[in-house]
Amino acid sequence: MPPREVHVQVTHSMPPQKIEIFKSLEDWAENNILVHLKPVEKCWQPQDFLPEPSSEGFHEEVKELRERSKEIPDDYYVCLVGDMITEEALPTYQTMLNTLDGVRDETGASLTSWAIWTRAWTAEENRHGDLLNRYLYLSGRVDMKQIEKTIQYLIGSGMDPRTENSPYLGFIYTSFQERATFISHGNTARHAKEHGDVKLAQICGTIASDEKRHETAYTKIVEKLFEIDPDGTVLSFADMMKKKISMPAHLMYDGRDDNLFEHFSAVAQRLGVYTAKDYADILEFLINRWKVGELTGLSGEGKRAQDFVCTLAPRIRRIEERAQERAKQAPRVPFSWIYGREVQL
Amino acid sequence: MAAVSATSIRWKDFECEVGFYGHIKENLTLLEAKPETVEKVCEIVKKQLALKDEIVLTPDSKFSALGADSLDTVEIVMGLEEEFGITVEEDNSQNITTIQEAADLIEKLVQQKAEA
């Protein structure tokens, strides 16, 4: 059975008066956020990185791709597949953005800046899953049916990032996540290069640079919120960090492994694709980006939140260090994505 | 042959002596540590959760009721490990929810360490 969210799902925690803030920011968003979108005519498309089906050399290109793929180890594929599955669950993320009060796309074609952003962001992200899907299909190294099953389960499960319909919580969450994916795809790019697959490295690197651009946009929104409502925003930041930033694919299931996400994360941690250290680094990055330590005029509660957030990263690092010291030899576990072959956790 | 017997007897005496001493030491440990252990745990918990001195903790005080989140609990366990020179296994640390449970586990681990 696919896993379910265990926490109580809270809705509409942002006081309705604050919806006004986002209405009033429409023009600002048009001039400051939409500029981070790339015009479609200037965008890369998955086909740019894949063998051209209409060309004579198609079969040769595919053969060459598969030769490169042979040199790449299973544990790397586990990470790449996990990332691809995460990207392919895009419907969940567009949905999540449209749960947010004050910025949701009310009709599916709303012309508010926020709605335009959400649709265009979704469209850009859509290429990521498509590209990785097609690449993995051609590589011949992975069980596409199992992967496709996992995607179907995951979209069916959805996720509750605990953003409670609040754009404060929502944009803090997306800021964190975009940076996390930027780091993660950057690492898979680096590893691909080390394994001698320059084209795969380019693929992952291109996706990573999209994520970086998105991170810039989302962090700018939150920066504006800190400017307008420092107390509310710092409380939101502390709230998200207390609840912990849950990974979008944490409910993943392949019909076989009840601890699939845990196993995938362990491999990503071991390979250095995405680690607990990265989590702490992202937190620190955001604290500096939003100058949380320098906020003034906070309420008592706000000051406590500021304190909590600003001292959190060292605490996480310390706990992680201790866990690393204690780490016993982890087991090898089969992954259905690679035909049941085993990988070291 | 006589030499061997003499050695055996002396070894046996030595064994008895150690056993006797060890047993006494064990009793002393049990008698002394209990209230001290509980008090030390209270101190560490108060510090971690930044509780005011006036707040009275009882052995049944639950960490979560005192405002501890999951991060606090892990850090409390780390503090106890450092203070008592013990190692708490992952599965054991999940079961520590009150001051008394922490003190009991500490004593068990300190004892195990002494016997090792």
Tab-separated table of N, CA and C in Angstrom, chain A residues 242 244 308 312 315-316 318-319 322 326 328, chain B residues 69-72 75 78 81-82 87-89:
chain	number	residue	atom	x	y	z
A	242	LYS	N	10.445	24.278	11.842
A	242	LYS	CA	10.055	23.397	12.943
A	242	LYS	C	9.352	22.158	12.420
A	244	LYS	N	9.794	20.979	9.626
A	244	LYS	CA	10.790	20.385	8.734
A	244	LYS	C	10.314	20.415	7.291
A	308	PHE	N	15.309	31.040	16.957
A	308	PHE	CA	15.208	29.614	16.622
A	308	PHE	C	15.835	29.354	15.266
A	312	LEU	N	19.499	27.282	14.291
A	312	LEU	CA	19.105	25.929	13.927
A	312	LEU	C	20.173	25.156	13.140
A	315	ARG	N	22.827	23.296	15.065
A	315	ARG	CA	22.236	22.177	15.805
A	315	ARG	C	22.064	20.975	14.882
A	316	ILE	N	21.561	21.232	13.683
A	316	ILE	CA	21.365	20.151	12.715
A	316	ILE	C	22.707	19.515	12.363
A	318	ARG	N	25.451	19.383	14.096
A	318	ARG	CA	26.003	18.644	15.227
A	318	ARG	C	25.355	17.256	15.331
A	319	ILE	N	24.039	17.243	15.178
A	319	ILE	CA	23.321	15.974	15.242
A	319	ILE	C	23.737	15.069	14.088
A	322	ARG	N	27.142	13.507	14.719
A	322	ARG	CA	27.040	12.396	15.664
A	322	ARG	C	26.498	11.158	14.956
A	326	ARG	N	28.356	7.430	14.364
A	326	ARG	CA	27.759	6.191	14.812
A	326	ARG	C	27.440	5.249	13.670
A	328	LYS	N	26.660	2.645	11.295
A	328	LYS	CA	27.146	1.283	11.142
A	328	LYS	C	27.071	0.960	9.664
B	69	ASP	N	10.758	19.646	21.175
B	69	ASP	CA	10.428	19.061	19.878
B	69	ASP	C	11.423	17.927	19.615
B	70	SER	N	11.319	17.316	18.423
B	70	SER	CA	12.147	16.141	18.155
B	70	SER	C	13.640	16.483	18.193
B	71	LEU	N	13.962	17.684	17.778
B	71	LEU	CA	15.362	18.118	17.784
B	71	LEU	C	15.863	18.223	19.227
B	72	ASP	N	15.023	18.805	20.105
B	72	ASP	CA	15.380	18.941	21.526
B	72	ASP	C	15.641	17.578	22.139
B	75	GLU	N	18.905	16.212	21.211
B	75	GLU	CA	19.986	16.938	21.889
B	75	GLU	C	20.040	16.611	23.371
B	78	MET	N	21.863	13.429	23.544
B	78	MET	CA	23.301	13.683	23.313
B	78	MET	C	23.953	14.238	24.572
B	81	GLU	N	24.442	11.489	27.025
B	81	GLU	CA	25.561	10.636	26.628
B	81	GLU	C	26.882	11.252	27.069
B	82	GLU	N	27.012	12.563	26.808
B	82	GLU	CA	28.256	13.251	27.174
B	82	GLU	C	28.459	13.260	28.677
B	87	THR	N	26.643	5.455	25.427
B	87	THR	CA	26.134	5.556	24.055
B	87	THR	C	24.714	5.011	24.034
B	88	VAL	N	23.802	5.840	23.563
B	88	VAL	CA	22.408	5.404	23.495
B	88	VAL	C	22.097	4.991	22.061
B	89	GLU	N	21.632	3.766	21.882
B	89	GLU	CA	21.274	3.288	20.544
B	89	GLU	C	20.022	3.980	20.046
